[in-house]
Amino acid sequence: MMGRVLDVPRAVAAVREVVGPSEFAPLHEPELTALEKQYVTECLDSGWVSYLGAFVDRFDQALARLCGVEHAVSVVNGTNALHLCLLVAGVETGDEVLCPTLTFVGTPNAVRYCGAEPHFIDSEPGSLGVDVPKLEEYLAVAVERRDDGSYNVQTGRRIAAIVPVHVFGHPCDLDPLQVLCERYGIAMVEDAAESIGSAYKGEPTGRHGRVAALSFNGNKVVTTGGGGAVLTNDAGLAARVRHLSTTARIGNGYFFEHDEVGFNLRLPNLNAALGCAQLDRLPDMLARKRTLAERYAEALSKVSGVTFCQEPAYARSNYWLNAVLVEGPGTESRDAFLEATNAAGLGTRPAWTLMHTLPMYNTQPAMRVDGAIELARKLVNLPSSPALVAPPSFVPSAG
Ligand SMILES: *Cc1c(COP(=O)(O)O)cnc(C)c1O
């Protein structure tokens, strides 16, 4: 319910009702079962623990199938996946890359790794992602279209790419964004780190941009301990990612030859084994995460001063992290809610500190980001582990 002051005790009780009587409910815990143990043991028994091995191939193929793309290349983490995406999308030293200020620091960091400058853009409450209508208005005045691309009229730098982020698993509005990208000659690179299993208008996220990045960090929906992947339909770009992430080694028998400065970023087989088990169980985990989101939506609908963040009408979200917006002119209600929930063993947390306010990014080019400022002030993430909803086979033991 909007427009009223948060009833903190009722809000805490609603979260507690959904979470159940656990002593401490972390924000997002990996779910590791006998299947993960079995695959990792198989991997150890095979002796192939490094980046060559059957589980890596199987994991890459399963990812490509799941995400509806021709090619997936797994790497050691999501930030490096995004760095590789930006490099193969043509981002060069001195370029600018549009990205939301409401995101994890990995997004602008990957831009900086390319020697390029993050240029921050605003977000909207429906998806928590890029505010496309505001971006369209902004580009019309902030950018000059030339034959070879679009340039920031203030800095003179080329705008090489845009990185939409599917925040907490909610897909942002990709179709009108794609229209803008075509109009301005800007490459779209999806940061799908949080949205594995989410769909935009019936199609998996991660297949709309020229390339996309996934993350398999320990707190994400699918984990490999640490890991990430690059997705693309372009065989040339996939080959380039494989080459760059395998020290740019050229296949020449037992000779070690490299044709440029590459990176050592391939995902080890041991981690891929964990990932294969997680992907086998993903449909089940997604179904339970969806049930959890429905329970939160229902329980919180009776509490004044707080709004549960539903998936946008055009999308299906993986509900990686459930989120609410706490109403109020300041942050007092939000802070009271954060304090009361954490004191009660409910691991809630605020949104990221906005990127354009961090010391290394507070002088970057940026549009007005009022929407993101308001969201960052109101957002609270709720405990979202799939284990908070028992699998159908789960039978509580007596005592
Ligand atoms: C997790 C995440 C990343 C980076 O992934 P790591 O695997 O932690 O490097 C990038 N962008 C967003 C939006 C993320 O949530």
PDB file of C-alpha atoms in Angstrom, residues 165-288:
ATOM      1  CA  VAL A 165      21.134  -4.241 -16.059  1.00  0.00           C
ATOM      2  CA  HIS A 166      18.278  -6.593 -15.144  1.00  0.00           C
ATOM      3  CA  VAL A 167      18.163  -5.484 -11.508  1.00  0.00           C
ATOM      4  CA  PHE A 168      17.349  -8.213  -8.940  1.00  0.00           C
ATOM      5  CA  GLY A 169      16.259 -10.406 -11.896  1.00  0.00           C
ATOM      6  CA  HIS A 170      13.569  -8.059 -13.280  1.00  0.00           C
ATOM      7  CA  PRO A 171      14.080  -7.591 -17.033  1.00  0.00           C
ATOM      8  CA  CYS A 172      14.272  -3.969 -18.147  1.00  0.00           C
ATOM      9  CA  ASP A 173      12.353  -2.800 -21.225  1.00  0.00           C
ATOM     10  CA  LEU A 174      14.634  -4.051 -24.008  1.00  0.00           C
ATOM     11  CA  ASP A 175      12.586  -3.453 -27.186  1.00  0.00           C
ATOM     12  CA  PRO A 176      12.460   0.368 -27.068  1.00  0.00           C
ATOM     13  CA  LEU A 177      16.060   0.362 -25.865  1.00  0.00           C
ATOM     14  CA  GLN A 178      17.068  -1.652 -28.929  1.00  0.00           C
ATOM     15  CA  VAL A 179      15.352   0.950 -31.149  1.00  0.00           C
ATOM     16  CA  LEU A 180      17.452   3.689 -29.480  1.00  0.00           C
ATOM     17  CA  CYS A 181      20.633   1.650 -29.902  1.00  0.00           C
ATOM     18  CA  GLU A 182      19.981   1.290 -33.613  1.00  0.00           C
ATOM     19  CA  ARG A 183      19.127   4.971 -34.039  1.00  0.00           C
ATOM     20  CA  TYR A 184      22.349   6.062 -32.344  1.00  0.00           C
ATOM     21  CA  GLY A 185      24.689   3.267 -33.482  1.00  0.00           C
ATOM     22  CA  ILE A 186      25.354   2.152 -29.891  1.00  0.00           C
ATOM     23  CA  ALA A 187      26.101  -1.519 -29.065  1.00  0.00           C
ATOM     24  CA  MET A 188      23.864  -3.133 -26.445  1.00  0.00           C
ATOM     25  CA  VAL A 189      25.677  -5.308 -23.895  1.00  0.00           C
ATOM     26  CA  GLU A 190      23.289  -6.911 -21.396  1.00  0.00           C
ATOM     27  CA  ASP A 191      24.393  -7.223 -17.802  1.00  0.00           C
ATOM     28  CA  ALA A 192      22.300 -10.324 -17.108  1.00  0.00           C
ATOM     29  CA  ALA A 193      24.384 -11.195 -14.025  1.00  0.00           C
ATOM     30  CA  GLU A 194      21.229 -11.311 -11.877  1.00  0.00           C
ATOM     31  CA  SER A 195      18.659 -12.586 -14.371  1.00  0.00           C
ATOM     32  CA  ILE A 196      19.426 -16.175 -15.366  1.00  0.00           C
ATOM     33  CA  GLY A 197      16.033 -17.827 -15.907  1.00  0.00           C
ATOM     34  CA  SER A 198      14.199 -14.495 -16.391  1.00  0.00           C
ATOM     35  CA  ALA A 199      12.365 -13.741 -19.633  1.00  0.00           C
ATOM     36  CA  TYR A 200      11.517 -10.574 -21.566  1.00  0.00           C
ATOM     37  CA  LYS A 201       8.302 -10.975 -23.609  1.00  0.00           C
ATOM     38  CA  GLY A 202       8.728 -14.748 -23.470  1.00  0.00           C
ATOM     39  CA  GLU A 203      12.425 -14.783 -24.455  1.00  0.00           C
ATOM     40  CA  PRO A 204      15.274 -15.387 -22.002  1.00  0.00           C
ATOM     41  CA  THR A 205      17.279 -12.308 -21.015  1.00  0.00           C
ATOM     42  CA  GLY A 206      20.810 -12.345 -22.356  1.00  0.00           C
ATOM     43  CA  ARG A 207      19.919 -12.908 -26.008  1.00  0.00           C
ATOM     44  CA  HIS A 208      18.823  -9.353 -26.912  1.00  0.00           C
ATOM     45  CA  GLY A 209      22.166  -7.573 -26.837  1.00  0.00           C
ATOM     46  CA  ARG A 210      25.119  -8.197 -29.129  1.00  0.00           C
ATOM     47  CA  VAL A 211      26.660  -9.959 -26.128  1.00  0.00           C
ATOM     48  CA  ALA A 212      25.584 -10.550 -22.522  1.00  0.00           C
ATOM     49  CA  ALA A 213      27.243 -11.411 -19.222  1.00  0.00           C
ATOM     50  CA  LEU A 214      26.058 -13.823 -16.523  1.00  0.00           C
ATOM     51  CA  SER A 215      27.399 -14.246 -12.973  1.00  0.00           C
ATOM     52  CA  PHE A 216      27.615 -17.421 -10.893  1.00  0.00           C
ATOM     53  CA  ASN A 217      28.878 -15.807  -7.715  1.00  0.00           C
ATOM     54  CA  GLY A 218      27.936 -17.518  -4.453  1.00  0.00           C
ATOM     55  CA  ASN A 219      24.897 -15.279  -3.870  1.00  0.00           C
ATOM     56  CA  LYS A 220      23.398 -15.526  -7.373  1.00  0.00           C
ATOM     57  CA  VAL A 221      20.552 -17.821  -8.469  1.00  0.00           C
ATOM     58  CA  VAL A 222      23.005 -20.293 -10.043  1.00  0.00           C
ATOM     59  CA  THR A 223      26.431 -20.564  -8.436  1.00  0.00           C
ATOM     60  CA  THR A 224      29.707 -22.194  -9.399  1.00  0.00           C
ATOM     61  CA  GLY A 225      31.419 -20.874  -6.267  1.00  0.00           C
ATOM     62  CA  GLY A 226      32.646 -18.021  -8.432  1.00  0.00           C
ATOM     63  CA  GLY A 227      32.041 -17.783 -12.145  1.00  0.00           C
ATOM     64  CA  GLY A 228      30.452 -16.051 -15.069  1.00  0.00           C
ATOM     65  CA  ALA A 229      29.714 -16.482 -18.750  1.00  0.00           C
ATOM     66  CA  VAL A 230      29.532 -14.573 -21.996  1.00  0.00           C
ATOM     67  CA  LEU A 231      26.488 -15.218 -24.203  1.00  0.00           C
ATOM     68  CA  THR A 232      26.219 -14.360 -27.895  1.00  0.00           C
ATOM     69  CA  ASN A 233      24.648 -15.469 -31.172  1.00  0.00           C
ATOM     70  CA  ASP A 234      27.692 -14.276 -33.097  1.00  0.00           C
ATOM     71  CA  ALA A 235      30.182 -17.095 -33.774  1.00  0.00           C
ATOM     72  CA  GLY A 236      32.976 -14.609 -34.451  1.00  0.00           C
ATOM     73  CA  LEU A 237      32.490 -12.825 -31.145  1.00  0.00           C
ATOM     74  CA  ALA A 238      32.300 -16.153 -29.268  1.00  0.00           C
ATOM     75  CA  ALA A 239      35.588 -17.271 -30.825  1.00  0.00           C
ATOM     76  CA  ARG A 240      37.133 -13.932 -29.883  1.00  0.00           C
ATOM     77  CA  VAL A 241      35.969 -14.333 -26.245  1.00  0.00           C
ATOM     78  CA  ARG A 242      37.399 -17.861 -26.102  1.00  0.00           C
ATOM     79  CA  HIS A 243      40.700 -16.642 -27.520  1.00  0.00           C
ATOM     80  CA  LEU A 244      41.021 -13.603 -25.247  1.00  0.00           C
ATOM     81  CA  SER A 245      40.077 -15.600 -22.141  1.00  0.00           C
ATOM     82  CA  THR A 246      42.542 -18.423 -22.919  1.00  0.00           C
ATOM     83  CA  THR A 247      45.691 -16.221 -22.862  1.00  0.00           C
ATOM     84  CA  ALA A 248      45.276 -15.590 -26.629  1.00  0.00           C
ATOM     85  CA  ARG A 249      47.011 -18.888 -27.218  1.00  0.00           C
ATOM     86  CA  ILE A 250      47.081 -20.117 -30.812  1.00  0.00           C
ATOM     87  CA  GLY A 251      46.583 -23.844 -31.296  1.00  0.00           C
ATOM     88  CA  ASN A 252      49.919 -25.166 -32.413  1.00  0.00           C
ATOM     89  CA  GLY A 253      50.415 -28.554 -30.804  1.00  0.00           C
ATOM     90  CA  TYR A 254      52.651 -28.428 -27.767  1.00  0.00           C
ATOM     91  CA  PHE A 255      54.089 -24.990 -28.601  1.00  0.00           C
ATOM     92  CA  PHE A 256      53.122 -22.103 -26.372  1.00  0.00           C
ATOM     93  CA  GLU A 257      52.372 -19.295 -28.795  1.00  0.00           C
ATOM     94  CA  HIS A 258      50.197 -16.248 -28.189  1.00  0.00           C
ATOM     95  CA  ASP A 259      49.265 -13.562 -30.705  1.00  0.00           C
ATOM     96  CA  GLU A 260      48.253 -10.719 -28.342  1.00  0.00           C
ATOM     97  CA  VAL A 261      47.985  -9.830 -24.640  1.00  0.00           C
ATOM     98  CA  GLY A 262      45.222 -12.163 -23.511  1.00  0.00           C
ATOM     99  CA  PHE A 263      43.657 -12.984 -20.160  1.00  0.00           C
ATOM    100  CA  ASN A 264      43.580 -16.168 -18.078  1.00  0.00           C
ATOM    101  CA  LEU A 265      39.880 -16.269 -17.290  1.00  0.00           C
ATOM    102  CA  ARG A 266      38.417 -19.655 -18.206  1.00  0.00           C
ATOM    103  CA  LEU A 267      36.168 -21.400 -15.664  1.00  0.00           C
ATOM    104  CA  PRO A 268      37.764 -24.522 -14.115  1.00  0.00           C
ATOM    105  CA  ASN A 269      36.045 -27.876 -14.713  1.00  0.00           C
ATOM    106  CA  LEU A 270      35.612 -28.280 -10.942  1.00  0.00           C
ATOM    107  CA  ASN A 271      33.451 -25.145 -10.812  1.00  0.00           C
ATOM    108  CA  ALA A 272      31.601 -26.142 -13.984  1.00  0.00           C
ATOM    109  CA  ALA A 273      30.664 -29.458 -12.334  1.00  0.00           C
ATOM    110  CA  LEU A 274      28.936 -27.506  -9.574  1.00  0.00           C
ATOM    111  CA  GLY A 275      27.264 -25.353 -12.233  1.00  0.00           C
ATOM    112  CA  CYS A 276      25.938 -28.393 -14.131  1.00  0.00           C
ATOM    113  CA  ALA A 277      24.175 -29.632 -11.013  1.00  0.00           C
ATOM    114  CA  GLN A 278      22.780 -26.165 -10.317  1.00  0.00           C
ATOM    115  CA  LEU A 279      21.412 -25.909 -13.867  1.00  0.00           C
ATOM    116  CA  ASP A 280      19.818 -29.371 -13.606  1.00  0.00           C
ATOM    117  CA  ARG A 281      17.992 -28.121 -10.519  1.00  0.00           C
ATOM    118  CA  LEU A 282      17.291 -24.593 -11.806  1.00  0.00           C
ATOM    119  CA  PRO A 283      13.643 -25.173 -12.849  1.00  0.00           C
ATOM    120  CA  ASP A 284      12.892 -26.429  -9.351  1.00  0.00           C
ATOM    121  CA  MET A 285      14.755 -23.548  -7.673  1.00  0.00           C
ATOM    122  CA  LEU A 286      12.990 -20.996  -9.904  1.00  0.00           C
ATOM    123  CA  ALA A 287       9.578 -22.454  -9.089  1.00  0.00           C
ATOM    124  CA  ARG A 288      10.266 -22.216  -5.365  1.00  0.00           C
TER     125      ARG A 288
END
